[in-house]
XYZ file of C-alpha atoms in Angstrom:
582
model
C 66.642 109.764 71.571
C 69.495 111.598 73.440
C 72.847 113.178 71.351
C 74.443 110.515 73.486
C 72.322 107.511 71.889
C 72.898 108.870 68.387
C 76.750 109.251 69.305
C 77.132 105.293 70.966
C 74.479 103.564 68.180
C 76.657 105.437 65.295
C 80.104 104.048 66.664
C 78.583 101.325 66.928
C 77.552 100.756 63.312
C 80.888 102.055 62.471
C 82.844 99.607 64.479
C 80.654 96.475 64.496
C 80.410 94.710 67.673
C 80.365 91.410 65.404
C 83.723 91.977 63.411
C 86.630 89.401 64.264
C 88.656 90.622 67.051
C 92.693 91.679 65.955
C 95.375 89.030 66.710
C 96.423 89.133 70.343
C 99.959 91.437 70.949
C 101.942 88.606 71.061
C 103.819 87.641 67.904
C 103.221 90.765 66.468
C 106.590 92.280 65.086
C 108.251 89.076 66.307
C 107.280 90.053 70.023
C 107.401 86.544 71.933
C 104.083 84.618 71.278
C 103.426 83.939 75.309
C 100.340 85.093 77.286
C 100.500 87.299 79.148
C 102.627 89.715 77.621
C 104.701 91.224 79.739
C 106.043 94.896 78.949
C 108.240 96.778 80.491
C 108.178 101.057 81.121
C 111.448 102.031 79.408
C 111.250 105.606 78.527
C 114.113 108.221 79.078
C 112.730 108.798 82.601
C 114.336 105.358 83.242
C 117.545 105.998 83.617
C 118.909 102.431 83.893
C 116.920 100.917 80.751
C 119.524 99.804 78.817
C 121.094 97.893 82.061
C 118.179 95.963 83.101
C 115.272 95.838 80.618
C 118.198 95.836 77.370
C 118.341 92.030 77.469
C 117.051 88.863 75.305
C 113.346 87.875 76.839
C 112.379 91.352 77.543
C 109.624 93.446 76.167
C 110.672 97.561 76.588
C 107.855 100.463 75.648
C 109.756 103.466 74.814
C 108.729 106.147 72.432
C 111.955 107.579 70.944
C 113.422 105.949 67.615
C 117.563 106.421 69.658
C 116.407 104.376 73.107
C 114.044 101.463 71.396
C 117.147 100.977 68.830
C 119.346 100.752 72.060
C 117.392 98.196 73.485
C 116.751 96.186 70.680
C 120.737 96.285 70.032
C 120.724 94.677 73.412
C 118.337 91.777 72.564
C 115.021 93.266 73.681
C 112.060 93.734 71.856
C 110.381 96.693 72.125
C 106.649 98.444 72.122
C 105.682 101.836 71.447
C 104.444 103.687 74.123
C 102.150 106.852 73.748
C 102.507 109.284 76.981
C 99.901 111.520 76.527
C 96.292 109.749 74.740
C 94.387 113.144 75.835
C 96.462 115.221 73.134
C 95.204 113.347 70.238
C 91.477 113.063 71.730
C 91.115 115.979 74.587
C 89.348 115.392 77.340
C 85.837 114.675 78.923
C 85.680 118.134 79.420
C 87.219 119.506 76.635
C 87.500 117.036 73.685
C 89.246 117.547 70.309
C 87.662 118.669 66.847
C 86.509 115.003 65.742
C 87.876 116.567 62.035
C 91.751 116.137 64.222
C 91.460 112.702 65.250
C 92.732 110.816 61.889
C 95.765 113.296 61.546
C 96.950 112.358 65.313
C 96.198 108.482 64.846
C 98.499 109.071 61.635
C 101.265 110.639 63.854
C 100.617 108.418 66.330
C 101.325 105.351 64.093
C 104.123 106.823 61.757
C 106.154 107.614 65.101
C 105.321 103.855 66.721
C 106.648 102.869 62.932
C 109.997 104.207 63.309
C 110.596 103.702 67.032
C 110.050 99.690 66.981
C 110.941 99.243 63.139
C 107.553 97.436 62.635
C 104.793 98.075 60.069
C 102.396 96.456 62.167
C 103.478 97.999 66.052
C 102.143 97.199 69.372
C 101.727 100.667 70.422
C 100.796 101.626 74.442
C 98.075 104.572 74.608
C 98.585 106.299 78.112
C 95.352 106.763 79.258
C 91.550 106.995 79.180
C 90.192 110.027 81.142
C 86.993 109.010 83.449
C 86.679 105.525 82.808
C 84.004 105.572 85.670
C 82.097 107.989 84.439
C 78.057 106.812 84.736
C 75.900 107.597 82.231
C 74.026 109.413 80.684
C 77.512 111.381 79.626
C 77.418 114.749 79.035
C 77.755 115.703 75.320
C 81.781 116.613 75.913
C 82.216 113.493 77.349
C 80.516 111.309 74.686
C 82.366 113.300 72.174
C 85.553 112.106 73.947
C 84.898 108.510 74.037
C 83.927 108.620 70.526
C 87.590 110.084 69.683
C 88.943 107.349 71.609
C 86.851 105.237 69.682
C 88.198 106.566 66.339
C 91.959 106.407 67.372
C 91.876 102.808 68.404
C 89.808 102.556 65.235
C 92.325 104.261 63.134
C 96.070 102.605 64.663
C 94.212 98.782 64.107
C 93.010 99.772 60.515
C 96.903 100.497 59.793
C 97.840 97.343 61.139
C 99.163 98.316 64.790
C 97.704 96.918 68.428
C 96.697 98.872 71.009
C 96.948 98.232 74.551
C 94.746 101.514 76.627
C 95.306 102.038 79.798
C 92.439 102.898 82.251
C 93.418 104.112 86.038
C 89.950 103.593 87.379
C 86.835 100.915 87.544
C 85.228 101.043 84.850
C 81.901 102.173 84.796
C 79.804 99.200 82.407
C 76.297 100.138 82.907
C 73.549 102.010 80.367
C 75.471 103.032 76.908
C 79.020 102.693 78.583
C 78.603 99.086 77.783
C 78.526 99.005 74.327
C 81.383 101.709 74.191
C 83.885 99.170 76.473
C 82.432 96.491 73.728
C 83.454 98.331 71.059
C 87.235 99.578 72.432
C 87.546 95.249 73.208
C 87.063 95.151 69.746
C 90.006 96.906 68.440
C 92.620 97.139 71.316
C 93.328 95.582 74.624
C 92.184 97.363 77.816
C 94.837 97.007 80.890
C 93.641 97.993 83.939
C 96.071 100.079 86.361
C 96.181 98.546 90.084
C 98.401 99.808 92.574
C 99.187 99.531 96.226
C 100.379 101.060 98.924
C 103.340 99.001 100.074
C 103.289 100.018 103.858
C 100.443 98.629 105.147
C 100.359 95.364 102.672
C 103.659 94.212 104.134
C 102.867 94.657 108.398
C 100.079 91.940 107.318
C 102.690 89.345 106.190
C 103.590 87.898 102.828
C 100.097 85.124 102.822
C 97.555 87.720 103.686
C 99.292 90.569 101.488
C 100.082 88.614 98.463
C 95.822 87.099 99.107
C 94.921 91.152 98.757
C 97.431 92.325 95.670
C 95.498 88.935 93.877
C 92.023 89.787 95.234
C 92.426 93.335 93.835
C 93.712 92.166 90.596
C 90.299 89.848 89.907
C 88.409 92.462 90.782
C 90.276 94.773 88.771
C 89.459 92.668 85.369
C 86.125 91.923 86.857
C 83.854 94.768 85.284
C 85.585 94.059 82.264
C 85.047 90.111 82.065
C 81.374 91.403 82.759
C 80.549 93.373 79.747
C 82.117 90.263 77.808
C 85.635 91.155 77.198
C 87.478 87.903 76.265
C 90.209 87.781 78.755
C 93.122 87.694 75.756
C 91.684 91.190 75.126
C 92.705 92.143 78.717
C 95.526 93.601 80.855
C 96.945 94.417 84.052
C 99.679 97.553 85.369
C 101.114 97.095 87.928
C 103.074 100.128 90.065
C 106.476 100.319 91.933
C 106.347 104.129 91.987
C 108.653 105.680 94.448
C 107.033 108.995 95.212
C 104.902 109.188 98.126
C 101.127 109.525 97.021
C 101.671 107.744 94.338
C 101.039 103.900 95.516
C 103.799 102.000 95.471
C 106.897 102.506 98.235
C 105.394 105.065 99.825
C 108.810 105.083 102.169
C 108.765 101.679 102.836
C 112.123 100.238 104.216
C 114.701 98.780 104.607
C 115.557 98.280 100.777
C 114.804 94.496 101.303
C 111.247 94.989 102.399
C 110.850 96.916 98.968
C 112.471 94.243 97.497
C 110.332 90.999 99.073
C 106.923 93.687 97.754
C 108.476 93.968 94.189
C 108.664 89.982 94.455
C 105.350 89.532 95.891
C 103.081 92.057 93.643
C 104.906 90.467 90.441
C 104.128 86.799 91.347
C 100.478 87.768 92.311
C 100.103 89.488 89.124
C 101.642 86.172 87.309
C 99.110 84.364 89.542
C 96.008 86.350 87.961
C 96.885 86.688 84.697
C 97.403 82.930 84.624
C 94.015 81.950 85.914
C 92.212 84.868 83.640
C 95.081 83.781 80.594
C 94.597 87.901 80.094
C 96.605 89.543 77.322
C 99.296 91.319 78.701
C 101.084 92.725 82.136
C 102.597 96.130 81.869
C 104.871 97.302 84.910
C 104.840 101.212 85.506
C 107.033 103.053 87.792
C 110.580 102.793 86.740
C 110.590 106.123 85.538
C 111.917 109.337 87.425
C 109.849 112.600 87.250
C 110.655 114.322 89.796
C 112.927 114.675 93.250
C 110.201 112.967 95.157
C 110.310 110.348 93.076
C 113.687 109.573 92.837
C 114.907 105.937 94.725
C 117.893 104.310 93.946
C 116.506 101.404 94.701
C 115.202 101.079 91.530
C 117.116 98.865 89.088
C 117.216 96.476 91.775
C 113.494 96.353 92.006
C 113.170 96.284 88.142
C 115.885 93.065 88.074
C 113.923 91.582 91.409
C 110.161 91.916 89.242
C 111.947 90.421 86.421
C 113.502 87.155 88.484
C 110.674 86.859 89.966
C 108.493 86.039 86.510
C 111.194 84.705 85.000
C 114.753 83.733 86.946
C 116.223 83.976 83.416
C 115.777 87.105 83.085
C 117.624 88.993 85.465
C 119.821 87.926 88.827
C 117.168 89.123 91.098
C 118.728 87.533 94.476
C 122.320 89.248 93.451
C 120.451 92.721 92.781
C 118.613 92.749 96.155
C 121.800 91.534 97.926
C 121.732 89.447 101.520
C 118.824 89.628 103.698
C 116.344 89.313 100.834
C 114.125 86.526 101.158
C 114.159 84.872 97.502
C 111.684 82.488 98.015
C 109.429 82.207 94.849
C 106.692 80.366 96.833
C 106.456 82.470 99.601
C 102.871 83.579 99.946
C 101.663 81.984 96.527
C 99.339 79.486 95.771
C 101.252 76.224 95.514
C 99.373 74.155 96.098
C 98.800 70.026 94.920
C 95.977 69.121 92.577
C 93.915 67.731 95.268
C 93.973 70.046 97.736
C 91.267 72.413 98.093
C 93.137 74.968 101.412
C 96.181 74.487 103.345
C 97.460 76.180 106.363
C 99.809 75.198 108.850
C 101.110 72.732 106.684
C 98.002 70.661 106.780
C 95.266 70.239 103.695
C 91.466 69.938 103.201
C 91.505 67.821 100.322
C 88.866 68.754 97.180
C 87.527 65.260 98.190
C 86.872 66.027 101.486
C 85.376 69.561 100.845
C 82.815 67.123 98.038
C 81.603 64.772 100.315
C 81.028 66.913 103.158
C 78.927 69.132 100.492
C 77.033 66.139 99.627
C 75.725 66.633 103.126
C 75.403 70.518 103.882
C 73.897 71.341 99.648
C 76.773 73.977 99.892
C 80.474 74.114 99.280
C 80.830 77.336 101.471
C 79.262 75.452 104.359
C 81.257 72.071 103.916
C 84.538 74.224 103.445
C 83.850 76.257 106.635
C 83.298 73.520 109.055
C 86.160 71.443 107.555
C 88.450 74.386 108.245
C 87.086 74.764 111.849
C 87.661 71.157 112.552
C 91.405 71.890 110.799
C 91.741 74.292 113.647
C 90.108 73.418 116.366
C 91.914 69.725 116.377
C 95.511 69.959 117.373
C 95.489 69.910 120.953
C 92.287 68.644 121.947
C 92.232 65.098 120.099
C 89.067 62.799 120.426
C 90.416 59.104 120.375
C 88.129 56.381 118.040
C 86.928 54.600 120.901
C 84.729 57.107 122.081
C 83.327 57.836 118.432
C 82.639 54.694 118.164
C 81.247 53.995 121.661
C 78.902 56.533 121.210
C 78.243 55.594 117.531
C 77.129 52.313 119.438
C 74.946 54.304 121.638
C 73.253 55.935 119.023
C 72.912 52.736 117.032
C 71.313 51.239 120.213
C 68.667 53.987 120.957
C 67.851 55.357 117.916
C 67.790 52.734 115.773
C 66.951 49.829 118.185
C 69.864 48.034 117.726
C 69.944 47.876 113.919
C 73.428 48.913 112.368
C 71.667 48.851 109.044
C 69.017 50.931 109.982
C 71.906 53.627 110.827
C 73.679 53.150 107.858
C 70.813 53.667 105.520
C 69.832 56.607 107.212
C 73.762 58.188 106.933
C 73.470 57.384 103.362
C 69.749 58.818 103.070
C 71.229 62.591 104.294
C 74.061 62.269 101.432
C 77.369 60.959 103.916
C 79.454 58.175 104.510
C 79.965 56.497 107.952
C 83.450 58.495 108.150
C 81.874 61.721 107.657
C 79.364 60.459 110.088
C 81.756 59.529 112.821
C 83.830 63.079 112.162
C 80.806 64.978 113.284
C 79.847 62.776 116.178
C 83.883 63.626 117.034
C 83.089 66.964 116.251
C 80.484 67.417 119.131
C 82.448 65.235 121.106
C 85.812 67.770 120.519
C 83.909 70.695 121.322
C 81.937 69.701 124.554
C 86.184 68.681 125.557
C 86.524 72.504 124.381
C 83.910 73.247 126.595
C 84.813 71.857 129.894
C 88.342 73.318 129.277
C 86.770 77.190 129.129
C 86.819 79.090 132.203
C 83.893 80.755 132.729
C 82.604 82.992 135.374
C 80.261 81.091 137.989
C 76.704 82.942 137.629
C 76.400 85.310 140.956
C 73.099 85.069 143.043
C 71.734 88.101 141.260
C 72.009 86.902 137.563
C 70.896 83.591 138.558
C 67.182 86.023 140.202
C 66.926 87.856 137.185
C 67.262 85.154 134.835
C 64.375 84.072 136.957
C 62.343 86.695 136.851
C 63.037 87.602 133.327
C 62.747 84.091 131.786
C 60.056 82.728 133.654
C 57.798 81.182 130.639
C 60.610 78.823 129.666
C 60.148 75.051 130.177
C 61.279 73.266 133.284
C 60.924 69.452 134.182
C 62.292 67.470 137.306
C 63.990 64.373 136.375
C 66.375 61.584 137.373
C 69.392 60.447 135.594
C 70.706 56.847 136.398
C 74.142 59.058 136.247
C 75.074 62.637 137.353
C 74.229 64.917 134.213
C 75.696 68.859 133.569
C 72.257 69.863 133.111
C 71.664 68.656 136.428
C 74.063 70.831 137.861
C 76.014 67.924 138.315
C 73.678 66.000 140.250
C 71.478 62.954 139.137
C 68.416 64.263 140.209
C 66.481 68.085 139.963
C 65.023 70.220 137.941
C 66.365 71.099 134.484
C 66.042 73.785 131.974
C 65.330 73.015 128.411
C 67.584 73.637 126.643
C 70.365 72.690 128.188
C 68.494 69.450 129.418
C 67.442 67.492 126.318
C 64.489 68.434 124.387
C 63.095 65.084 124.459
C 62.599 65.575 127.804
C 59.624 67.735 127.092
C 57.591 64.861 125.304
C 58.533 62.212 128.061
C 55.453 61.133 129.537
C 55.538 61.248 133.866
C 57.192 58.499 135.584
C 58.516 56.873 132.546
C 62.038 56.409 131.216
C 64.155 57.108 127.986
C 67.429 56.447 126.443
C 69.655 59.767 125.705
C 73.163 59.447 123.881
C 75.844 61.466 125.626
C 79.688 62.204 125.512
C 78.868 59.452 127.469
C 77.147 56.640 126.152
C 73.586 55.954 126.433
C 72.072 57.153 129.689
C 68.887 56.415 131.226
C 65.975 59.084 132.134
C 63.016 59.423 134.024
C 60.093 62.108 134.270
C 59.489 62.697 137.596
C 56.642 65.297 137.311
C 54.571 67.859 134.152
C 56.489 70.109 132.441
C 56.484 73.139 134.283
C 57.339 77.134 133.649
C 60.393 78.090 135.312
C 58.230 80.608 137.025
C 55.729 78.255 138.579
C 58.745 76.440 140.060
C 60.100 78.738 143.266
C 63.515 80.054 142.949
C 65.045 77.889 145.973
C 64.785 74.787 144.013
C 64.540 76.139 140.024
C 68.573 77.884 141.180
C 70.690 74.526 140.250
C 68.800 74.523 136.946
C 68.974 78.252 136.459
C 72.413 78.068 136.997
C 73.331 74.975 134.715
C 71.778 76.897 131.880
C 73.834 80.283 132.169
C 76.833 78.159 133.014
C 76.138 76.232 129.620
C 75.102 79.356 127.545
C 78.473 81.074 128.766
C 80.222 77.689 127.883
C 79.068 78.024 124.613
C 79.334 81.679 123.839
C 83.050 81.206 124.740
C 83.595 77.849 122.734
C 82.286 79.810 119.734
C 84.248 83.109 120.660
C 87.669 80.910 120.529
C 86.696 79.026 117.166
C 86.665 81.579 115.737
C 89.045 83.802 116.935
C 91.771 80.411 116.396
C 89.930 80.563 112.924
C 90.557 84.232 111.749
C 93.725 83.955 113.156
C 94.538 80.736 110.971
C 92.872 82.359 107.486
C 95.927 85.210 107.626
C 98.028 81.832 106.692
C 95.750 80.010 104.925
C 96.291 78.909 101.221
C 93.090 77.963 99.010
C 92.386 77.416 95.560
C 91.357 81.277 93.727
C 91.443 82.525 96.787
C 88.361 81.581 97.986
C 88.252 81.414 101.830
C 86.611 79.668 104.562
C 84.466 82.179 106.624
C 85.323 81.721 110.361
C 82.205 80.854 112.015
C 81.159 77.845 113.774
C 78.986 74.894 111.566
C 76.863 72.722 113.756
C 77.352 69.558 110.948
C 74.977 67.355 113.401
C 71.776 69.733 112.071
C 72.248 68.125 108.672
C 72.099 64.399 110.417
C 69.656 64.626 113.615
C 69.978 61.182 114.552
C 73.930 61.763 115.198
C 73.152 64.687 118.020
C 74.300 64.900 121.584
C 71.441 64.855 123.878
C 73.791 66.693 126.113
């Protein structure tokens, strides 16, 4: 067994992954009972504490005993916050004596006693070194985490709460597990996530607010994984000015940094609702250095706090005009029964379930609902051809029997309107078709395809009406696909029905089925070129989808965040009998 083993196993007995987990920070040294908690960066560095975050509703961390007694004065509560974890434990490299560890949890403690004038104080440990470090860990580096260990340990067996801060993914796999077990145990775990505010905002307010809440899950995720309870969890979130740093990073004007403050607040609001995590601690404020000085500051910090809470701070008035104070802007707002919305239309959850009944998979359903949300406006298909092709169908397939074709729609899992949506479907995108301008195959392409191709099947038919896979005519040879493939099991000289964008049209087999090669290229070119023309048709039909598609999810609304994929969902595989034979 490894030093490392012996080290995890023995903190583990210590601790005891069973043992009831402390009250979450909320109540605690009457700190408001809500979830999340939010606190607030409010050491010295932040030079207009007492201004903004000195107010009822407001939760300040602040080290010094003179500033959290200034705040409080003011009607905030306050936390203790701990700058610098690594001198009471080291670091991976270069840990403490283990023998050191109780005297700094003491100091530690007795210091978050005086500062927030609680025996029992929420206290904010700033932050665990390598928190993606694989293992096996090297014997400094279990020595480390087993300090951290001991000082969460010690500040929750004198009654405080810790919240520790990690800046990276956590690494959950081998013996880390247990360790991030253990620390969930005795003190809350907030995950750092910050962004760049430059690039987020040239994507828009929908598809940057989607990302900030994307990263956030995924922030939490490794954590939810090794069985964290989400009340044991955390977010920070930045608004650092300094460039590097991930947050401004120079954006401007002031009211662009202003509409980001808004946005990364209500996404964070957003994801700690869903998860109903701990606690939310904002990060930033502070002022270190020249490069990270901004005046902009108190108005951000008033802006983040409107934007939680209106109540708490006169965010419009702070950012001043030009600022766009909408609260829903970008955010999931959407009714109960809507599953996406975009373009101020829905997919309903209803919808989504009954077109799963048919596909076996929500993702599928979803998709081709939002490419029929898309492809719609502008190329409407009235009811009377549904349904006069619905009649055709009816008529061929089912030989006349309307009961026949509704126990077989209700056989594949759908319902005569989801039946008739994907007979409009087809109908919608062979409009779509027509509409694209594609180049006319040249006398060369149509050769090659001739010479290359020459093993595909070939038939000569009549149509008792002109046909695109004719080439337009009524009468020649035809390529299948794009002809029909019942066309290949038609026996010589006789007739079928086919069902069309049409109606039902009327077929005969004029000769065998023949290789395109056998058939010279003087009479096989109207069929050659019907089937690139309808293969480019296609090819551009899809290429538009979903190009109108991906362009369409950058506005797009939907429940968690979980998108449509843009792609194009042929719903008449699911229901054969409801095809287009051309």
């Amino acid at each position: 067994m490894t030093k490392i083993a012996v080290v995890v196993i023995a903190l583990g007995a210590a601790l005891g992954l069973g043992q009831a987990s402390p009250a979450a920070l909320g109540g605690l040294c009457g700190l408001p009972d809500d979830r999340p908690l939010w606190v607030e960066y409010a050491e010295g560095s932040v030079s207009f504490r007492n201004d903004v975050f000195g107010r009822p509703g407001v939760v300040a961390a602040t080290s010094g005993t003179v500033n959290a007694g200034e705040l409080r004065a003011r009607g905030a509560h306050t936390v203790y916050w701990w700058m610098k974890l690594n001198r009471i434990a080291g670091t991976p490299s270069a840990p403490t004596a283990a023998a050191t560890v109780a005297a700094g949890v003491t100091e530690i403690v007795d210091k978050a006693i005086a500062a927030t004038e609680c025996q029992t104080p929420v206290i904010v440990l700033n932050e665990l070194n390598g928190a993606a470090s694989t293992t096996p860990w090297t014997p400094t580096n279990a020595q480390y985490r087993a300090n951290v260990l001991e000082v969460l340990r010690g500040i929750s067996a004198r009654g405080g709460r810790t919240l520790l801060l990690i800046s990276a993914r956590p690494y959950i796999g081998g013996d880390a597990l247990a360790w991030w077990q253990q620390a969930g145990q005795v003190a809350e775990i907030a995950r750092e996530v910050y962004f760049p505010a430059p690039p987020l905002m040239r994507t828009g307010a929908v598809l940057a607010s989607r990302t900030m809440r994307q990263k956030f899950r995924q922030g939490l995720a490794p954590l939810l994984a090794a069985g964290i309870p989400p009340d044991r969890l955390g977010l920070v979130i930045g608004f650092q000015s300094g460039p590097g740093k991930g947050g401004r990073e120079g954006l401007q004007p002031t009211t662009a940094w202003l509409r980001f403050t808004k946005l990364v607040t209500l996404a964070a609001k957003q994801v700690a609702g869903e998860f109903r995590i701990g606690s939310v601690v904002t990060w930033g404020w502070g002022t270190f250095d020249t490069a990270g000085a901004d005046v902009d500051k108190a108005k951000a910090a008033c802006v983040s706090l409107w934007a939680r809470d209106p109540a708490l701070c006169d965010g419009e008035a702070a950012a001043g005009p030009g600022f766009n104070a909408s609260l829903d802007e970008g955010q999931i707002a959407l009714p109960p029964d809507t599953r996406c919305r975009v373009d101020g239309k829905s997919i309903s959850k209803l919808g989504v379930k009954a077109l799963t009944a048919v596909t076996g998979d929500p993702q599928v359903a979803l998709s081709a609902l939002f490419a029929r949300h898309v492809e719609t406006p502008g190329h409407p298909v009235a009811d009377s051809r549904v349904l006069a092709v619905e009649e055709a169908i009816v008529s061929v397939r089912f030989r006349g029997s309307r009961t026949s074709y509704l126990s077989a729609v209700r056989a594949k899992g759908a319902s005569i309107s989801v039946a008739r949506a994907i007979i409009a479907d087809q109908l919608r995108r062979q409009d779509i078709a027509r509409k694209r301008r594609v180049e006319t195959p040249t006398g060369a392409e149509v050769s090659l395809y001739h010479t290359l191709y020459g093993v595909l099947p070939v038939r000569q038919v009549r149509a008792d009406t002109a046909a695109s896979w004719l080439g337009g005519r009524r009468r020649g040879f035809t390529l299948v696909p794009p002809g029909p493939l019942q066309l290949l099991t038609l026996p010589t000289a006789l007739s079928a029905s086919l069902v069309t964008p049409n109606g039902r049209v009327r077929v005969t087999a004029l000769d065998e089925v023949l290789p395109l090669g056998a058939v010279p290229l003087s009479l096989a070119r109207p069929a050659v070129r019907a089937a690139l023309t309808a293969q480019a048709r296609l090819q551009a039909v899809e290429t538009w989808s979903v190009g109108v598609q991906s362009r369409a999810l950058s506005r797009a609304l939907c429940v968690g965040d979980v998108l449509p994929v843009a792609v194009t969902v042929d719903l008449a595989a699911y229901l054969p009998f409801l095809a287009l034979d051309a």
